[in-house]
CSV table of C-alpha atoms in Angstrom, one decimal:
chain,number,residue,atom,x,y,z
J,17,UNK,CA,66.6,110.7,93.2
J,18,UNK,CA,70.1,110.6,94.0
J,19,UNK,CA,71.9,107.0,95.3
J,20,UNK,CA,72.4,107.0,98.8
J,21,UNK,CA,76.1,105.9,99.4
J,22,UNK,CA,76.6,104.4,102.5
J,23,UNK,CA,78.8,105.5,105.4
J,24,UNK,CA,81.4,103.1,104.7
J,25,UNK,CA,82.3,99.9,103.0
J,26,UNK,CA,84.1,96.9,104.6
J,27,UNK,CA,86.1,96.2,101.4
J,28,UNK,CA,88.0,93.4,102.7
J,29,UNK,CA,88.8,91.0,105.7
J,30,UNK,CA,91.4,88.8,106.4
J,31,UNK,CA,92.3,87.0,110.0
J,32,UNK,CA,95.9,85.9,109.8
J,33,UNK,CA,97.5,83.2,112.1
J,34,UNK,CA,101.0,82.8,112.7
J,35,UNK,CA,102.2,79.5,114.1
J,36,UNK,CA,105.8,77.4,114.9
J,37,UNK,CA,105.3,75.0,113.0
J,38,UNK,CA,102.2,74.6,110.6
J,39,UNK,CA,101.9,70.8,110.5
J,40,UNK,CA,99.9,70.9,107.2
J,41,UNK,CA,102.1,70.9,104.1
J,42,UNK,CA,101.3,73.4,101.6
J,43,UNK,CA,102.2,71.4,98.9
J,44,UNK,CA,100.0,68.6,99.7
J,45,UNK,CA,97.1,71.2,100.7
J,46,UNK,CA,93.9,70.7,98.6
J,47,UNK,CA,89.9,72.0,98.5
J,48,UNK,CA,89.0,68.0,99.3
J,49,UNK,CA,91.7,67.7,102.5
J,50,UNK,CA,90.4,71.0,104.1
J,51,UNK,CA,86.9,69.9,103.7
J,52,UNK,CA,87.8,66.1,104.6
J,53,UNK,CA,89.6,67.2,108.1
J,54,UNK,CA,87.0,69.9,108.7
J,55,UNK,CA,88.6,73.3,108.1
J,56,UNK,CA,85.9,74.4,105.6
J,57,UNK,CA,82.3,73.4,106.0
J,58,UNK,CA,80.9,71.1,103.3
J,59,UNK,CA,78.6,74.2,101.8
J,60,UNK,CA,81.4,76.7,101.0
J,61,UNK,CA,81.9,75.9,97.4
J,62,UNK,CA,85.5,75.6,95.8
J,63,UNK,CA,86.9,78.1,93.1
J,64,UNK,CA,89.6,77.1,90.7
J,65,UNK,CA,90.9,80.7,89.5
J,66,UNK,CA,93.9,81.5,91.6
J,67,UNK,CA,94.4,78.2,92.7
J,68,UNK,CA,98.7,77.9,93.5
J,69,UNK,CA,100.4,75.3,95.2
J,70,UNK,CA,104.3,74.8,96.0
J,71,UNK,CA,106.3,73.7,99.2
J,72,UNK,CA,106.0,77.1,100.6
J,73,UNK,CA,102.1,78.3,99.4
J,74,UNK,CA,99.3,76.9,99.2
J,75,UNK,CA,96.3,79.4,97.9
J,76,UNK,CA,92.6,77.7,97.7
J,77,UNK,CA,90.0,79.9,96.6
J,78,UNK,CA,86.2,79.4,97.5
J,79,UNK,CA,83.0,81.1,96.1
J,80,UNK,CA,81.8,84.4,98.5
J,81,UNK,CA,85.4,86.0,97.5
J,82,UNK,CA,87.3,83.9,99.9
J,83,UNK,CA,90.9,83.0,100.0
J,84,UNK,CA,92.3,80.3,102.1
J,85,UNK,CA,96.8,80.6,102.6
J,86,UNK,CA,98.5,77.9,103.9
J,87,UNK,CA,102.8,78.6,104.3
J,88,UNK,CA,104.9,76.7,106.5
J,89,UNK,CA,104.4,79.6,108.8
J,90,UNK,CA,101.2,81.2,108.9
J,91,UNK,CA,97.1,80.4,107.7
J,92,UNK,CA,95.9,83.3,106.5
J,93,UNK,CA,91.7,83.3,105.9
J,94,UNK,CA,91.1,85.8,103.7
J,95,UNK,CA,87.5,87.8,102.3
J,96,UNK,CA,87.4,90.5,99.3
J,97,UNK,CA,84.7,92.7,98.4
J,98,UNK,CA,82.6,92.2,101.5
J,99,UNK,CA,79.8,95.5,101.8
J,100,UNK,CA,79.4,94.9,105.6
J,101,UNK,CA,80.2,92.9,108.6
J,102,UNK,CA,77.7,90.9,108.3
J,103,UNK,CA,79.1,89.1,105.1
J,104,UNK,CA,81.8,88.0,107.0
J,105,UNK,CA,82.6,84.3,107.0
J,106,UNK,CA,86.3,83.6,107.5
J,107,UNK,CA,86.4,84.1,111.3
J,108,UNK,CA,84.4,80.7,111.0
J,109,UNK,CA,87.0,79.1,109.1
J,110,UNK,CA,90.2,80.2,111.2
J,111,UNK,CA,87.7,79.1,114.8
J,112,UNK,CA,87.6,75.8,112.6
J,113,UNK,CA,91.5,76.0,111.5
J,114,UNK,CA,92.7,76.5,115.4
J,115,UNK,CA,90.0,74.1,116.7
J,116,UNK,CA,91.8,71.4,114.5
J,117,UNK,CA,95.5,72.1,114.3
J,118,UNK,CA,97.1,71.4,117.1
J,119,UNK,CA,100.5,73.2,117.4
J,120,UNK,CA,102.0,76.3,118.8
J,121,UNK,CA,100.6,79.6,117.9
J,122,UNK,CA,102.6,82.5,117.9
J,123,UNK,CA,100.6,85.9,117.1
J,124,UNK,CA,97.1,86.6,115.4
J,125,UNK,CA,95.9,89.4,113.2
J,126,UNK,CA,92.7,90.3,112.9
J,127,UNK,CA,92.6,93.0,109.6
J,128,UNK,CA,89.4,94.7,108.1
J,129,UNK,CA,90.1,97.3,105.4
J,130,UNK,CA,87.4,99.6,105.0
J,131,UNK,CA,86.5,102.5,102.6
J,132,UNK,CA,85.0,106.0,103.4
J,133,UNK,CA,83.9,108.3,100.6
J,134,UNK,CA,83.6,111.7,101.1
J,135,UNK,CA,80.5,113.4,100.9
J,136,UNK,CA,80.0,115.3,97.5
J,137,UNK,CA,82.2,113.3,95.6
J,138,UNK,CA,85.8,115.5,95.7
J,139,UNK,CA,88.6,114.8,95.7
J,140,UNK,CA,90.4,116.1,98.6
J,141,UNK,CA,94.2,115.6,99.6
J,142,UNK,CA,95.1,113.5,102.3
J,143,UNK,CA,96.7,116.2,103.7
J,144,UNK,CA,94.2,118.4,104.4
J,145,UNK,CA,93.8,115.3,107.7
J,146,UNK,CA,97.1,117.7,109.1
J,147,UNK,CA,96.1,121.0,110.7
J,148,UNK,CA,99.4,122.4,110.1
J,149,UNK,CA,101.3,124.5,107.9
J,150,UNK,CA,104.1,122.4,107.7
J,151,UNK,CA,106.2,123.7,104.6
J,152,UNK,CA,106.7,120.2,103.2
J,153,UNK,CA,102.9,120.0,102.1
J,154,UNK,CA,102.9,122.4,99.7
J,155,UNK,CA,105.2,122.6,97.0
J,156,UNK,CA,105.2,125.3,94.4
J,157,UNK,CA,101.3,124.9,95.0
J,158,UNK,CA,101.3,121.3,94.8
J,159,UNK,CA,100.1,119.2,97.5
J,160,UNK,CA,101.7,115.4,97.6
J,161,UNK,CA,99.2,113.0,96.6
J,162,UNK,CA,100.8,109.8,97.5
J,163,UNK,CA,101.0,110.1,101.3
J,164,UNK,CA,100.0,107.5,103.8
J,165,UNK,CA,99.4,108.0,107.4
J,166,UNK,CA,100.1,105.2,109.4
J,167,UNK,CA,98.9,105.7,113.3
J,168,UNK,CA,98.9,102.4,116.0
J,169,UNK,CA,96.9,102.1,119.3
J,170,UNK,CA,98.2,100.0,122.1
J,171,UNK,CA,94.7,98.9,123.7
J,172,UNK,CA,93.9,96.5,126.1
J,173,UNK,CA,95.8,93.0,125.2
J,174,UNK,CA,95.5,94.3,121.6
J,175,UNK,CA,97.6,96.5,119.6
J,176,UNK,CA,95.8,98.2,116.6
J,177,UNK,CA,97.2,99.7,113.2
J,178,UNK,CA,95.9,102.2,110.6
J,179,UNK,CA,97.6,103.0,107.4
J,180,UNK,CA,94.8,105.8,106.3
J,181,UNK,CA,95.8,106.9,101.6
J,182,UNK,CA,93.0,108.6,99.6
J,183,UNK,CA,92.3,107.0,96.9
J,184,UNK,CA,90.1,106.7,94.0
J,185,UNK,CA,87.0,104.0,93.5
J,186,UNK,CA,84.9,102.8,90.9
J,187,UNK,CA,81.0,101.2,91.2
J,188,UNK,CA,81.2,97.3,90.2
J,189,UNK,CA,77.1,98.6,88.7
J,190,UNK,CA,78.6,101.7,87.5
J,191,UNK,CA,82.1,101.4,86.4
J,192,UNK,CA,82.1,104.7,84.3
J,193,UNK,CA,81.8,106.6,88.3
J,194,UNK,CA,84.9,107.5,89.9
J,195,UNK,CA,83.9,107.3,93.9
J,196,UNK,CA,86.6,110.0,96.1
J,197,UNK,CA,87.5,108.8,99.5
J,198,UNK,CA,89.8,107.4,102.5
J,199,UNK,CA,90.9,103.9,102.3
J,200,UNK,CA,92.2,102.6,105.7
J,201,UNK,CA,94.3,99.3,105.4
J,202,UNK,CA,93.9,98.3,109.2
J,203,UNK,CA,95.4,95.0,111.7
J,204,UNK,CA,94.7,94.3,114.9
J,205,UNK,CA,97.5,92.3,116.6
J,206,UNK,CA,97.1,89.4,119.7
J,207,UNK,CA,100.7,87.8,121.3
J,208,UNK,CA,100.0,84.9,124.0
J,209,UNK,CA,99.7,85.8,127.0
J,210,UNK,CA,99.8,83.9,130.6
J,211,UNK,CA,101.6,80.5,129.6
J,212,UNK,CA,100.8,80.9,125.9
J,213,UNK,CA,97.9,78.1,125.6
J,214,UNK,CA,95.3,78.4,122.7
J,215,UNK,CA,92.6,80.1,124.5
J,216,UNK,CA,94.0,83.1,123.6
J,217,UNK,CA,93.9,83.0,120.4
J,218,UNK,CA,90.2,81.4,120.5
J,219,UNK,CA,89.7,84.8,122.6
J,220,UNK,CA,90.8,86.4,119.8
J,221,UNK,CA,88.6,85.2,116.9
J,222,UNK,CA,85.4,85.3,118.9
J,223,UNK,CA,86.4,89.0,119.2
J,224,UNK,CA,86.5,90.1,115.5
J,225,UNK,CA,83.5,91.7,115.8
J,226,UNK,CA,84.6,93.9,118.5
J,227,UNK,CA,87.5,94.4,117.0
J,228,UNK,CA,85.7,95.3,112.9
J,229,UNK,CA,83.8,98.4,115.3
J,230,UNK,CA,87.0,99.6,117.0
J,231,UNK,CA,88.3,99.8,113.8
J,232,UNK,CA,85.2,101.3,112.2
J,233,UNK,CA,84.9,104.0,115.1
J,234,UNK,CA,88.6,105.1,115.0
J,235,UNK,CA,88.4,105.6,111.0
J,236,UNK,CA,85.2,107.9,111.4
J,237,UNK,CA,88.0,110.0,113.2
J,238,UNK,CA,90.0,110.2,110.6
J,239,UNK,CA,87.3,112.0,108.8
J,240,UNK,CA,86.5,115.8,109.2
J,241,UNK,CA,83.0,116.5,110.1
J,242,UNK,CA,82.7,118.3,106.5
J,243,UNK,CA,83.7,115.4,104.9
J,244,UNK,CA,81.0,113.3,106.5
């Protein structure tokens, strides 16, 4: 019995904030004075590998592959490893982070990154996503192998980027298999809009979900039927 793979795998998440100014000092930024002013809840457990502090970073790590940024400039709330949406937690933190804060908030970016492998385990060229003979994809038989292709949506009071590269993966259970497929490094981008008040970007975080299966249904897309 062979292991099913799945469809995809939402390899990372990340909700990035950008503000004018951030009020909290990175340097003075600490697992206790998130926790004590109510940014992270009280049963998200602190890490302390990849802990870094100066006047312009502060990075605070947390069990669940989580990543809390603080710069003068933007709070970035970041997850790693994460097999589906549902293991999402960060969107929790930033609702938290904006409920608290008070200051003026610029842009947000909402940014899964999700991997597809393709079915039977080959590995295929990114360019064979062109249908075109263009003579710059073939060189002396060679195809190029580190090409991205990088593609943005203007929706609806959102604008949406994917840079699509194929790459190579291993199994954490099964390190020894290489996994062929398209990763898709992905943001979806809010500005204010009306007078620029925070509802906005609250708007914006309670949409990550919607935003996680625009993202998942315009990467499927990407992927020719026979690599499905």
């Amino acid at each position: 019995m062979t292991d099913q793979r799945p469809e995809y795998v939402v390899s990372g998440f990340s909700i990035v904030i950008m503000m004018n100014p951030n009020p909290l000092n990175p340097a003075a930024m600490s697992h206790d004075v998130l926790r004590n002013i109510g940014v992270v809840p009280s049963d998200l457990t602190p890490a302390t590998d990849g802990i870094h502090r100066t006047s312009l970073l502060a990075q605070l790590p947390y069990e669940q592959n989580v990543v809390i940024r603080l710069t003068p400039n933007h709070a970035v709330f970041e997850q790693r490893s994460s097999e589906t949406a549902k293991d999402i937690i960060v969107h929790d933190l930033a609702r938290r982070f904006v409920g608290i804060i008070n200051t003026s908030y610029i842009a947000l970016g909402i940014n899964p990154q999700v991997f597809r492998p393709i079915d039977g385990n080959v590995s295929i060229p990114i360019t064979e996503m062109f249908r075109s003979n263009a003579a710059w994809l073939a060189y002396e038989s060679h195809h190029p192998s580190g090409i991205e292709i990088k593609t943005t949506y203007n929706l609806p009071h959102r604008v949406v980027t994917i840079t699509a590269s194929s790459v190579q993966a291993t199994r954490v259970d099964k390190p020894e298999e290489v996994i062929y497929g398209m990763m898709f490094q992905t943001n979806v981008h809010r500005e204010p809009e009306g007078d620029g008040d925070s509802e906005w970007l609250h708007k914006g975080i309670d949409e990550w979900e919607s935003d996680v299966a625009d993202v998942l249904a315009l990467t499927s897309l990407f992927m020719p039927q026979q690599w499905k």
